[in-house]
Coordinates of C-alpha atoms and ligand atoms in Angstrom, one line a residue:
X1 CA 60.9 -71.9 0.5
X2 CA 61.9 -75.2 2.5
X3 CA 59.2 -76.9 0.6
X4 CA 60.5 -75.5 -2.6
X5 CA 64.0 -76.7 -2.3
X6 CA 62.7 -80.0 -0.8
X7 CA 60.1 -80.5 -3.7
X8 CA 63.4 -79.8 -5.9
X9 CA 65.9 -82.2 -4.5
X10 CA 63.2 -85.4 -4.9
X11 CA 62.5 -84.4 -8.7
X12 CA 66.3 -84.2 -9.1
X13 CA 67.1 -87.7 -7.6
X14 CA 63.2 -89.1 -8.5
X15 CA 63.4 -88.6 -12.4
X16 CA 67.2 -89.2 -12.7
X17 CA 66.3 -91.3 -15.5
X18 CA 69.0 -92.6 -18.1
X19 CA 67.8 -92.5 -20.8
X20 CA 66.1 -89.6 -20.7
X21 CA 62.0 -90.8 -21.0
X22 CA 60.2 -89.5 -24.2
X23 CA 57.4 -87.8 -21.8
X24 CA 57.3 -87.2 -18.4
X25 CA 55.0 -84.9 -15.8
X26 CA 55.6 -85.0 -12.1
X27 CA 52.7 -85.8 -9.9
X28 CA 52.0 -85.0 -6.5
X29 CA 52.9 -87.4 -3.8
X30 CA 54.6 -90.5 -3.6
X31 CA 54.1 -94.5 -3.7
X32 CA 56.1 -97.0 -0.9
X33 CA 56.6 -99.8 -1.7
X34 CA 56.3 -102.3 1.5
X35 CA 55.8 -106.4 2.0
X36 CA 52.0 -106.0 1.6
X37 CA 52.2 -104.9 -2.5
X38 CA 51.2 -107.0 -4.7
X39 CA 51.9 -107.6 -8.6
X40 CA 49.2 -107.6 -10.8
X41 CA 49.4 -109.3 -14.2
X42 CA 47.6 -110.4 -17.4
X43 CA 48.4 -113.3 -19.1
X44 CA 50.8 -111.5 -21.3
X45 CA 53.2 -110.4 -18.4
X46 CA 52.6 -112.9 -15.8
X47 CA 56.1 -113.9 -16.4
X48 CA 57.5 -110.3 -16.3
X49 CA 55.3 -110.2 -12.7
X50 CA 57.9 -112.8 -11.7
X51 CA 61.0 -110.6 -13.7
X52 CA 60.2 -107.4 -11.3
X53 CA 59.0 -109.4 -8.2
X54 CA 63.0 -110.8 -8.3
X55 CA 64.5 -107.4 -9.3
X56 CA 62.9 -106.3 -6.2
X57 CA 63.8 -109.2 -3.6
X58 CA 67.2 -108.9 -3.1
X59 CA 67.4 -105.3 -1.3
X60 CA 64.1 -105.1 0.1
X61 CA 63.9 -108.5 1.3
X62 CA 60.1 -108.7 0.0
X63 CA 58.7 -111.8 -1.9
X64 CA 55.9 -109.8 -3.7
X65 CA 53.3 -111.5 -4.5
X66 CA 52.4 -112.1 -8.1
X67 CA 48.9 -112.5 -8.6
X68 CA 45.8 -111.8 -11.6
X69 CA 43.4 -109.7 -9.0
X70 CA 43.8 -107.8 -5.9
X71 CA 41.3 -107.2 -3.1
X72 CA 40.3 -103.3 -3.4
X73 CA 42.7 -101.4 -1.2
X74 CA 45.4 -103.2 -1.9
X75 CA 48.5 -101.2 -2.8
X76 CA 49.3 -102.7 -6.5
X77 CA 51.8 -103.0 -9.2
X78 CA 49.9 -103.8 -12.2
X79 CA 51.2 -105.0 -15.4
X80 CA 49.2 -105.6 -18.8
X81 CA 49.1 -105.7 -22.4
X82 CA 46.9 -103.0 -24.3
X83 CA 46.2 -103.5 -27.7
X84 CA 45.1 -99.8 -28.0
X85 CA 48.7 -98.6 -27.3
X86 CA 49.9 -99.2 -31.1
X87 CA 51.8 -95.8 -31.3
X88 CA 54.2 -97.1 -28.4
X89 CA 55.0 -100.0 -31.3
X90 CA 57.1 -102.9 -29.5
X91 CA 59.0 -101.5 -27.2
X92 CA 57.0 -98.2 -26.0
X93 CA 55.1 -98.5 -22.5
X94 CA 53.0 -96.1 -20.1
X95 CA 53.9 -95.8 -16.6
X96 CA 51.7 -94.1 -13.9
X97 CA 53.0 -93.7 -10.6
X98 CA 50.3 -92.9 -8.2
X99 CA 50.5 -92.8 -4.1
X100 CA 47.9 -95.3 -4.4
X101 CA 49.1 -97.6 -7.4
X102 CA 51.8 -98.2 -10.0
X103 CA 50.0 -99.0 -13.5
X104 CA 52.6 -100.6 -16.0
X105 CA 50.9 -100.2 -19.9
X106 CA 52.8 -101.3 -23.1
X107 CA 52.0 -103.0 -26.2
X108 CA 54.1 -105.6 -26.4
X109 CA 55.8 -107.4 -23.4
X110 CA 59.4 -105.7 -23.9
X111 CA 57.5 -102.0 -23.3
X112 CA 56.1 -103.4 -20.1
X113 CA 60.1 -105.3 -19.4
X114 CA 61.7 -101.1 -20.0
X115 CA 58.5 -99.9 -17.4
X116 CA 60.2 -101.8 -15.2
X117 CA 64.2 -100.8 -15.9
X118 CA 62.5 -96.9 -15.5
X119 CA 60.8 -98.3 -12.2
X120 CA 63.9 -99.5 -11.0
X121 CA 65.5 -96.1 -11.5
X122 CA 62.6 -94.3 -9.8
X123 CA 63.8 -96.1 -6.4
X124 CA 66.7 -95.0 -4.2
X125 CA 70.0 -96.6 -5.8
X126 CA 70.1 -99.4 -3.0
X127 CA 67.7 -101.1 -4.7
X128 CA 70.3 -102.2 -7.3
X129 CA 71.8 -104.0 -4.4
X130 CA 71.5 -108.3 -3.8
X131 CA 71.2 -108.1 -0.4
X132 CA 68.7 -107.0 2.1
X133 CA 69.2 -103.1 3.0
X134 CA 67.9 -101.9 5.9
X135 CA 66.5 -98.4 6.8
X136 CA 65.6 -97.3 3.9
X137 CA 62.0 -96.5 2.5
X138 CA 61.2 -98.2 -0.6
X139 CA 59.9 -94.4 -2.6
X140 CA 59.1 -93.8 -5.8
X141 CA 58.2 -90.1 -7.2
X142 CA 54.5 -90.0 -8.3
X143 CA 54.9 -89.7 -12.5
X144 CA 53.0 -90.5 -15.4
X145 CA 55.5 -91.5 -18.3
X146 CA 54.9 -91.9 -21.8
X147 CA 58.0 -93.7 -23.7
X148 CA 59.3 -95.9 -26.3
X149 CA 63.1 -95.7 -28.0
X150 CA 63.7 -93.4 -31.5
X151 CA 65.9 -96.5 -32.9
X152 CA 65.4 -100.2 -32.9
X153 CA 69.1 -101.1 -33.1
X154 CA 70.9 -100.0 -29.6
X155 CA 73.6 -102.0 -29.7
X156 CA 76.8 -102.4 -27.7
X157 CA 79.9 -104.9 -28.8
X158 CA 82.0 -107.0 -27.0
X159 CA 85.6 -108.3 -28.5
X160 CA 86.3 -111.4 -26.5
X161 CA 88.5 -112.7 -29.4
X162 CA 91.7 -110.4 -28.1
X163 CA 91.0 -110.4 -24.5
X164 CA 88.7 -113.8 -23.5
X165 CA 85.8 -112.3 -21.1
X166 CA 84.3 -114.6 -18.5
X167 CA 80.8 -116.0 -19.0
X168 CA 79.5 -114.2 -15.8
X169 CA 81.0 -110.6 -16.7
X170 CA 79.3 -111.1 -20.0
X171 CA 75.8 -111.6 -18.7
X172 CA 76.5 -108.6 -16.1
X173 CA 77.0 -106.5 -19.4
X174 CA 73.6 -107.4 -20.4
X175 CA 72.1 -106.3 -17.1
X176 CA 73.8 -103.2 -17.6
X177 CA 72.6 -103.3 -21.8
X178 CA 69.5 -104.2 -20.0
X179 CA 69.1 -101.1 -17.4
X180 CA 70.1 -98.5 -20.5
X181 CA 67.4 -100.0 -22.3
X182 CA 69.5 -101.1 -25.2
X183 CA 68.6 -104.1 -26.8
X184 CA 71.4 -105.7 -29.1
X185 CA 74.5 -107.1 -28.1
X186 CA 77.1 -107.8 -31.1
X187 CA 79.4 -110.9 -29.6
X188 CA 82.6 -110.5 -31.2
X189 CA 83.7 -114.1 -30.7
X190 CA 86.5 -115.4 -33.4
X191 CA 89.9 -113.0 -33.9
X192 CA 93.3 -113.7 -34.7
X193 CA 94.4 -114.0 -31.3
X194 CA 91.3 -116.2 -30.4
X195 CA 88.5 -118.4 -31.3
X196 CA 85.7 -118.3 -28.7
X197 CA 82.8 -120.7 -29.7
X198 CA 83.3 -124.2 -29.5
X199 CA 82.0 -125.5 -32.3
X200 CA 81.2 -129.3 -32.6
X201 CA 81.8 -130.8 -36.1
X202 CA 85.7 -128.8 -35.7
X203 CA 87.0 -129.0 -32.3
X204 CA 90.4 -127.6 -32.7
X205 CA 88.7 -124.3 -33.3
X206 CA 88.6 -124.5 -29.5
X207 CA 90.8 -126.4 -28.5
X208 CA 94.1 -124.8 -30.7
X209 CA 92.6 -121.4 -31.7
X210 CA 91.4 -120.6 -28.1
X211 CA 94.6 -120.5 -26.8
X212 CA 97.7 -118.0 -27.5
X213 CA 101.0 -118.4 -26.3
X214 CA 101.6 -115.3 -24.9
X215 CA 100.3 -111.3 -25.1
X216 CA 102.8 -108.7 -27.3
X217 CA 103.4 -105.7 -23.9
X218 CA 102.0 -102.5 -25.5
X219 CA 101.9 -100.9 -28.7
X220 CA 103.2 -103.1 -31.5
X221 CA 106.4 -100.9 -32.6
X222 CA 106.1 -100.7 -36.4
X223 CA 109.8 -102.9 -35.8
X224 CA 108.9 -106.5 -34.4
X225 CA 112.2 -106.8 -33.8
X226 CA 111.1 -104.4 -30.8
X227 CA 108.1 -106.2 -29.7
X228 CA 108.3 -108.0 -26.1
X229 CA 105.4 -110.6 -25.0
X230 CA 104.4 -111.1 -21.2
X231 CA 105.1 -115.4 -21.6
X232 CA 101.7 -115.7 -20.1
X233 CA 99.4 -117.9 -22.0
X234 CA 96.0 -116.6 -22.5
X235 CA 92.7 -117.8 -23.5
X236 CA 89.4 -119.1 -23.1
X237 CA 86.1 -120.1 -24.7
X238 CA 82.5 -120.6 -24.4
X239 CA 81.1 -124.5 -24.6
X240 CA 77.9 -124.6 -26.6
X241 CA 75.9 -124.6 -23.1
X242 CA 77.5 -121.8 -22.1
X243 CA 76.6 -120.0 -25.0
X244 CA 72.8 -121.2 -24.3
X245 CA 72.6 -120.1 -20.8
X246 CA 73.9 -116.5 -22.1
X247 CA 71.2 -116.7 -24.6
X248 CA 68.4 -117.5 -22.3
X249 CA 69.8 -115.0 -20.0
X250 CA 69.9 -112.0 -22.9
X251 CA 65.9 -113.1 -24.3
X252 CA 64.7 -112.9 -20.5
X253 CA 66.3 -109.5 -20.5
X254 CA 64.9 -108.8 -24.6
X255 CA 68.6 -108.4 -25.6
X256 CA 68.8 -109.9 -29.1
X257 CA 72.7 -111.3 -29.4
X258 CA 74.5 -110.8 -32.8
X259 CA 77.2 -113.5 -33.7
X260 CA 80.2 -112.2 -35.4
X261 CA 82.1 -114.9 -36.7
X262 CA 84.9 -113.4 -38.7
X263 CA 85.5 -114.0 -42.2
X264 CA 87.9 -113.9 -44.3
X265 CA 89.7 -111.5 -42.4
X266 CA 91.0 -111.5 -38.6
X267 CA 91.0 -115.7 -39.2
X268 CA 94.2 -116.6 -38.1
X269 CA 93.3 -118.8 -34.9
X270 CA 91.3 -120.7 -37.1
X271 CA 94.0 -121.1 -39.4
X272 CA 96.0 -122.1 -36.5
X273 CA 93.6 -124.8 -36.1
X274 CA 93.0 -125.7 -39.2
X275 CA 95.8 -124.7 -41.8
X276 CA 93.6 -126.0 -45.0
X277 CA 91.8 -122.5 -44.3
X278 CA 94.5 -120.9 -45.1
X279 CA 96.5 -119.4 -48.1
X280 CA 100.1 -120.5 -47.3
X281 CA 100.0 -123.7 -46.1
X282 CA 102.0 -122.4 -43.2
X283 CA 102.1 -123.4 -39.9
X284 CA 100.1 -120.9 -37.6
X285 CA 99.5 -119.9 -33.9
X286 CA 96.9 -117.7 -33.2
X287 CA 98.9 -114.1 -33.3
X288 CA 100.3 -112.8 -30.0
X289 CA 100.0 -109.4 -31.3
X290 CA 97.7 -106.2 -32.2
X291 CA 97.0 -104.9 -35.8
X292 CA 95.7 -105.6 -39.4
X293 CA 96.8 -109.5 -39.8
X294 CA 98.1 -111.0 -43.3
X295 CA 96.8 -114.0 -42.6
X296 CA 93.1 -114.5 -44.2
X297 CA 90.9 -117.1 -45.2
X298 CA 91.5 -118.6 -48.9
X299 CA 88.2 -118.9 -51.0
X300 CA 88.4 -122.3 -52.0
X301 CA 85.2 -124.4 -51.8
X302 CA 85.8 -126.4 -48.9
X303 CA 86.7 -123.1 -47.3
X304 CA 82.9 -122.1 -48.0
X305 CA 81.5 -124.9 -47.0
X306 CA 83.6 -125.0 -43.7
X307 CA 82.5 -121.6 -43.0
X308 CA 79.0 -122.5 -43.5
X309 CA 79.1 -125.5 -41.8
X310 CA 79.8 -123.4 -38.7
X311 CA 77.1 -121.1 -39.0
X312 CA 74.8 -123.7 -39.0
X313 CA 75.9 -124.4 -35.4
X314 CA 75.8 -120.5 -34.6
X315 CA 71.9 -120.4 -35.9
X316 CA 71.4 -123.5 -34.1
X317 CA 72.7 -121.7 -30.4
X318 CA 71.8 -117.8 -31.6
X319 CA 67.6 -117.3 -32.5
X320 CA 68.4 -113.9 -33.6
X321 CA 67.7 -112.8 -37.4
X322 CA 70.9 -111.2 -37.4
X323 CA 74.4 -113.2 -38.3
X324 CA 77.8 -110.8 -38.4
X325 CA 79.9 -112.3 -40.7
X326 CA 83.0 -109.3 -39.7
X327 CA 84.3 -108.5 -43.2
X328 CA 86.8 -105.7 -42.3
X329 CA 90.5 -105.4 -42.8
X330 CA 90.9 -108.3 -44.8
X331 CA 94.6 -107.5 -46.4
X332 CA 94.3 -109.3 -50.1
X333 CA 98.2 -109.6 -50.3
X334 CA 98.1 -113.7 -49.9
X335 CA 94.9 -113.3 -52.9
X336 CA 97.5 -111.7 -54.7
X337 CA 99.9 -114.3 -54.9
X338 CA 98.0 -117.3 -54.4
X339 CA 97.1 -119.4 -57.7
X340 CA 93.8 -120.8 -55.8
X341 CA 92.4 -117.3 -55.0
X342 CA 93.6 -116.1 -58.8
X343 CA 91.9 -118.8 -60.6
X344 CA 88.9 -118.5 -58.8
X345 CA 88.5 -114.5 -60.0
X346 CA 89.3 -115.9 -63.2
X347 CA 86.6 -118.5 -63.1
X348 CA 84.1 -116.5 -61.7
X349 CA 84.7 -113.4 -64.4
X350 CA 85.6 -111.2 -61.3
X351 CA 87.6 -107.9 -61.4
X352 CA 89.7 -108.3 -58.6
X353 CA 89.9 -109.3 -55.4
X354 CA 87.8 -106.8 -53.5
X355 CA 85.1 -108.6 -55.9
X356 CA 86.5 -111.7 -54.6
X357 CA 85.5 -110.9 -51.3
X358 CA 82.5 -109.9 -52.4
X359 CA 81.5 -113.4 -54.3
X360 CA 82.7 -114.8 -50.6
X361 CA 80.4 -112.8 -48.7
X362 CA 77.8 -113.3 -51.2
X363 CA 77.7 -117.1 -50.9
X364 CA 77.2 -116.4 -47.0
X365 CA 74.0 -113.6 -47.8
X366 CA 72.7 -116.6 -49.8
X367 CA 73.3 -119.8 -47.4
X368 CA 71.6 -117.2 -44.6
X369 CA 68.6 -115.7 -46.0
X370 CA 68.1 -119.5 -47.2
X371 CA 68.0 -120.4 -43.4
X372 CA 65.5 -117.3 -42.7
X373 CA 68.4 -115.3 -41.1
X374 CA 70.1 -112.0 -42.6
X375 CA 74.1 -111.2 -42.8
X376 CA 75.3 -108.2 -41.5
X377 CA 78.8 -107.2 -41.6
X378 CA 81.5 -104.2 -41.3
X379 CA 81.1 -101.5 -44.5
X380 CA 84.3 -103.6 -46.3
X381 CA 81.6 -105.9 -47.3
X382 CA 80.8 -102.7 -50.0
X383 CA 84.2 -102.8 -51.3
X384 CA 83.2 -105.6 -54.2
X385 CA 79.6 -104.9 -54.3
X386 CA 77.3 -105.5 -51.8
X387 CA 75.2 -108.6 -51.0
X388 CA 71.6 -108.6 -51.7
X389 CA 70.1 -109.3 -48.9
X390 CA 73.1 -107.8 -46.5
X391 CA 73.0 -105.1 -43.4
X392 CA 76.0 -103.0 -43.1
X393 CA 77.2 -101.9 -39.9
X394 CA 79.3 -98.7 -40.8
X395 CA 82.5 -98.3 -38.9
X396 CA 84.8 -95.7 -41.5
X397 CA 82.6 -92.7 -40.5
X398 CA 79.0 -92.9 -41.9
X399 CA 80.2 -92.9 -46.0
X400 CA 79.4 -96.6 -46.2
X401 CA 75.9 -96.8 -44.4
X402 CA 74.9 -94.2 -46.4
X403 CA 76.1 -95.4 -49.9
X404 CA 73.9 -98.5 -48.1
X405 CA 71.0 -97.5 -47.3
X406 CA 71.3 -95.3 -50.6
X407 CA 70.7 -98.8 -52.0
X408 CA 68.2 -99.8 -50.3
X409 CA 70.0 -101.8 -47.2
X410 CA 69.6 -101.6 -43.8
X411 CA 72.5 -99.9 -42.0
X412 CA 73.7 -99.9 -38.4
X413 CA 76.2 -96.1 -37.9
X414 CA 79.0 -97.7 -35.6
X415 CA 81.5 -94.9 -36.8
X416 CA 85.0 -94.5 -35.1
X417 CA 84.1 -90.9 -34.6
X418 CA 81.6 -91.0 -32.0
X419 CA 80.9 -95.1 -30.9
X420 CA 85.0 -96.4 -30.5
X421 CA 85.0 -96.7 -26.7
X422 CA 88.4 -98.1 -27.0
X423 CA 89.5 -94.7 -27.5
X424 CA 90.5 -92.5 -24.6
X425 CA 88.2 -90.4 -23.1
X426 CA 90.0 -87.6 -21.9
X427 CA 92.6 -85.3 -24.1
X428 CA 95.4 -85.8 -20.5
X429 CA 96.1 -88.9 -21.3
X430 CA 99.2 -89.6 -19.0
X431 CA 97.4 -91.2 -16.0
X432 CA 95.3 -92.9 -18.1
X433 CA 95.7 -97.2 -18.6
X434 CA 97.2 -97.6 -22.0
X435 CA 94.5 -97.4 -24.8
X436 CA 94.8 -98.0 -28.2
X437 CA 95.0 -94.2 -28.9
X438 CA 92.2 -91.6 -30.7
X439 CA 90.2 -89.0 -28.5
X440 CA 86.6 -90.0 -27.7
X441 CA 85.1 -87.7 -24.8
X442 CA 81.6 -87.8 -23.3
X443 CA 80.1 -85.1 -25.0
X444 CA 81.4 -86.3 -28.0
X445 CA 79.2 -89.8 -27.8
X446 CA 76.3 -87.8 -26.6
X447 CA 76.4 -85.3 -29.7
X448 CA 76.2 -88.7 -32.0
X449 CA 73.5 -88.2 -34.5
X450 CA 72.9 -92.0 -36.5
X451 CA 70.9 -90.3 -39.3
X452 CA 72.8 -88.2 -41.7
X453 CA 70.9 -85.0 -42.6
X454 CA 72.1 -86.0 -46.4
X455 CA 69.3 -88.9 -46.5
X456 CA 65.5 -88.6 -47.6
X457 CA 63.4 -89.9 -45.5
X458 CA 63.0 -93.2 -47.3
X459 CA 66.8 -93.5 -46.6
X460 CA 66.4 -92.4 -43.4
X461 CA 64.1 -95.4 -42.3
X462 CA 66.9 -97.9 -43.2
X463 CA 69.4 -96.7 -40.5
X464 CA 68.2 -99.0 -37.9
X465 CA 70.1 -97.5 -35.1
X466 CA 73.8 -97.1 -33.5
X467 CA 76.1 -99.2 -31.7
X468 CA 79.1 -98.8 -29.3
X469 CA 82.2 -101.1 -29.8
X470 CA 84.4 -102.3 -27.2
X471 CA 88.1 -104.3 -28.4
X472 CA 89.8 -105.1 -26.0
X473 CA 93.2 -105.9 -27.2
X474 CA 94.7 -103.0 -24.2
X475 CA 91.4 -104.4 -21.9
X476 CA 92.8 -107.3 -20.6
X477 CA 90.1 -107.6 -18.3
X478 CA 86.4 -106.9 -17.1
X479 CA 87.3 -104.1 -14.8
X480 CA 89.0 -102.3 -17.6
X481 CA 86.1 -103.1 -20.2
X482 CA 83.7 -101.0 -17.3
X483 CA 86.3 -98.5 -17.5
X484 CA 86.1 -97.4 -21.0
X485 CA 82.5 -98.3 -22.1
X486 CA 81.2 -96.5 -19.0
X487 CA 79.8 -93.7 -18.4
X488 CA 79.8 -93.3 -22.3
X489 CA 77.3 -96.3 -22.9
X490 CA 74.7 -94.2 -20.5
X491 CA 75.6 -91.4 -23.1
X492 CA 75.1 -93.7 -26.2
X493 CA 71.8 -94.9 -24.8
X494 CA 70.4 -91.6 -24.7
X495 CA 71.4 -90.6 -28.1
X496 CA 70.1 -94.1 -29.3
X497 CA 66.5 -93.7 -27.5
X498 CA 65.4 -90.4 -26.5
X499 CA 63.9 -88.4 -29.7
X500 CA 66.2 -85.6 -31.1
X501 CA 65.0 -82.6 -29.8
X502 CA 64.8 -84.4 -26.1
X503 CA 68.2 -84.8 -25.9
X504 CA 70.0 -82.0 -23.4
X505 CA 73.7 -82.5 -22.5
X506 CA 73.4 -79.8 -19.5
X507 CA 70.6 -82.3 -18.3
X508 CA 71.9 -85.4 -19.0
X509 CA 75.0 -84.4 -17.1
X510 CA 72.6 -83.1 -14.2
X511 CA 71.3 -87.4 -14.1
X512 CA 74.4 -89.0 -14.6
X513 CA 75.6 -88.8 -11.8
X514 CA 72.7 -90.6 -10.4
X515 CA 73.4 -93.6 -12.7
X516 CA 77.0 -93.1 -11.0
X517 CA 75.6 -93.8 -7.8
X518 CA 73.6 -97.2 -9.8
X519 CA 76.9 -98.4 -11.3
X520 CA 78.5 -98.5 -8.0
X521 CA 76.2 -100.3 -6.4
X522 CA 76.2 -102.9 -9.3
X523 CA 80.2 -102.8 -9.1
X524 CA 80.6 -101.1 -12.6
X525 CA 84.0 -99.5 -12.4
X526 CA 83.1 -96.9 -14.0
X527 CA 85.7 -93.9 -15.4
X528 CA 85.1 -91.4 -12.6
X529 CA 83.4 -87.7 -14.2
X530 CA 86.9 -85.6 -13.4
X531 CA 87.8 -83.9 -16.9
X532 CA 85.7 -86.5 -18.9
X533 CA 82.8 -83.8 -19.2
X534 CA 84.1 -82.4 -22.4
X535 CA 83.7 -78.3 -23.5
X536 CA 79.9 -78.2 -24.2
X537 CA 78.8 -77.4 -20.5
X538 CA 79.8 -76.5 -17.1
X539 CA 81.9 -79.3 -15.4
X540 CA 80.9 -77.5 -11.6
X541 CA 77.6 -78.9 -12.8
X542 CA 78.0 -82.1 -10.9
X543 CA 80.2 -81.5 -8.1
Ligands
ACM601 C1 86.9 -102.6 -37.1 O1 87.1 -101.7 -36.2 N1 87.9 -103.2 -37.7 C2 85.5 -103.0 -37.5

């Protein structure tokens, strides 16, 4: 009986594994880890020898060795590519935890890089900590896994354009991306309040649009005459190194980062910088307030060619395929009543100005592909017809990804319904921190399905995956930003790699809070479980 319960209480902390793993069986026994292992690599993942022998160091005070061959005897951590494994495709791996060994298996190098995130979670929590712990016995659970994500596209987005986020707290969001196995990161870095990216050839982007006056307090009443500002000047932005070293620091971590640059929409800091972009010839600030801004790009040529111009500087800094070009909420009022924007539909034999947007995006699909990288941008961008070449990231519900990948596109579901983490997360929201509004618990997230059971299969295969999306105009900080996107990013990364019928809310709530006890150690301020639980299972569960 003792045995029983004991045998119980190690499975229930050992395999508290977020995301859930595609195949796991218990085994008997377990493996310590001590000063004496050594890491064993092939070629292939010498350098992720070095990635797990530094994950390791901090807390257990160990400098593993990383080595090609072990004497026999030797307790080992062995890492290698296996060209047999093809149905783990990229990112799939096999982990073996024996009381003699740990034998790391993948494919590709990013299978063996999540072998290691589940490793990390088969140790106590305290080895999340950076620095040495002491009295505690370095365990893992004997398991053989078998594992490798359902989507390709796991994404979570940051808006740093309403609230500017430090460089540091950004890469800490890719750790945590990193430990939830997620693997995209959609850097929403130009808004009307603020332009993030210095960019060379137009340094007032920075220097003007990065920097508002002041912050509206609240909710924008629908009377401005009502709205009162804090007089604090905010702002920020990332210098092209910076944006390097976060680069680097997402590839060593096989987070691919998606640019947004906005366009023509949510522009007015760069119209504050530069009024020529603009419609009105008015003299601009970047907004000190929240909403759907009038303010939009105009679609003369030397508007294109700024606009392009830029991206050639955001492929130059960002390897990834993808480029977000935003798209949404562009108000067409200033189209409407400008003689520039009314020629050009004219000219160009278009309809109106939804088509208008449409020829604007359009000449971005075509300057991208022609530089080998693909556009992607929010469903408006289906308004006027869609792009050739473009991916649409569907925000109004799931209508516009699949009238897109009815088309043939590929599509990315980021619908408010399940994926707004800006939205509160519990239905009480009176000792909550003021949130932009909507209802977005838990369970909610972790019921998210990305593939609508309208599409064929051939459809089907074009929704890469889901996303999460964090705007921060009521997160005026990192703290807050951990408060709303967690625990409901461990919820998304479930949904967005364990296969359909593995996912379990009554067991996912069972680990979480397990990945509670991980977050704290890392410092992830995370929304604590009371009433966030949601209707589908027991709350006692946990507590
Ligand atoms: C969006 O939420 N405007 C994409």
């Amino acid at each position: 009986m003792l045995t029983a319960l004991l045998l119980v209480a190690t499975l229930d902390s050992g395999l508290a594994i977020v995301p859930r793993p595609v195949r796991f069986t218990p085994r008997t026994g377990t493996f310590t880890l001590t000063a004496a292992t050594v890491i064993v690599t092939d070629r292939g993942t010498r350098e992720l020898g070095g990635t797990l022998a530094d994950y390791l160091f901090p807390a257990t005070g160990y400098r593993l060795a990383v080595r090609a061959s072990a004497p026999a005897g030797t307790r080992v951590i062995s890492l290698g590519l296996d060209t047999t494994l093809k149905a783990l495709r990229d990112e799939g791996y096999r982990l073996e935890v024996t009381p003699a060994r740990v034998t790391i298996r993948a494919l590709r190098p990013a299978g063996a890089f999540y072998a290691i995130q589940t490793l990390r979670q088969l140790l106590p929590p305290a080895i999340l900590r950076e620095a040495k712990v002491t009295g505690t016995a370095w365990r893992m659970p004997a398991v053989s896994i078998e594992d490798y994500p359902r989507f390709t596209w796991r994404g979570m987005h940051l808006d740093v354009g309403r609230h500017f986020m430090p460089k540091e707290f950004v890469k800490k969001y890719i750790d945590l991306l990193a430990l939830h196995k997620m693997n995209r990161f959609h850097w929403h870095l130009t808004e009307d309040q603020g332009w993030r990216i210095e960019i060379k050839q137009y340094p007032r982007l920075a220097e003007v649009g990065a920097w508002r006056g002041q912050t509206i307090i609240g909710r924008p009443d629908d009377d401005s005459a009502k709205w009162r500002f804090d007089g604090q000047r905010h702002g920020g932005y990332y210098t092209q190194d910076d944006i390097r070293e976060v680069v680097a620091y997402a590839q060593a971590r096989f987070v691919t980062i998606v640019p947004e640059i906005e366009m023509p929409g949510h522009s007015q800091a760069a119209i504050a910088a530069y009024p020529e972009l603009g419609n009105t010839g008015d003299t601009l600030s970047p907004w000190t307030s929240w909403g759907v801004d009038e303010n939009i790009l105009n679609p003369g040529e030397p508007t294109i060619r700024f606009y392009q111009n830029v991206l050639t500087e955001v492929m130059a800094l960002f390897p990834g395929r993808w480029i977000h070009i935003g798209g949404d909420e562009a108000p067409k009022a200033q189209w409407k009543a400008s003689s520039l924007a009314q020629q050009r539909i004219r000219e160009l034999g278009l309809k109106d100005e939804d088509e208008l947007q449409s020829w604007f995006t359009r000449r971005m699909d075509e300057f991208l592909t022609a530089h080998g990288r693909s556009l992607i941008g929010w469903d408006e961008i289906l308004q006027g017809g869609l792009a050739p070449n473009a991916t649409v990231m569907s925000w109004r519900g799931t209508d516009g990804g699949i009238a897109a990948a009815r088309a043939g596109h590929d599509v990315v579901m980021a619908p408010t319904s399940h994926t707004y983490f800006d939205y509160y997360q519990v239905a009480d929201t009176t000792r909550e921190p003021l949130a932009i509004g909507g209802f977005l618990p838990l369970d909610t997230v972790y019921a998210f399905e990305p593939v609508p059971p309208t599409l064929t299969p051939a459809e089907a295969r074009h929704i890469l995956g889901g996303q999460g999306q964090v705007w921060t105009e009521y997160m005026p900080d990192p703290k807050r930003v951990e408060y709303m996107t967690f625990p409901r990013v461990c919820a998304l990364a479930e949904v967005l790699w364990t296969p359909r019928e593995g996912r379990d809310y009554g067991d996912f709530v069972r680990r979480l809070p397990h990945q509670l006890e991980r977050l704290a150690v890392l410092d992830v301020q995370y929304r604590p479980l009371q009433n966030t639980l949601g209707t589908t299972t027991a709350e006692g569960h946990t507590r």
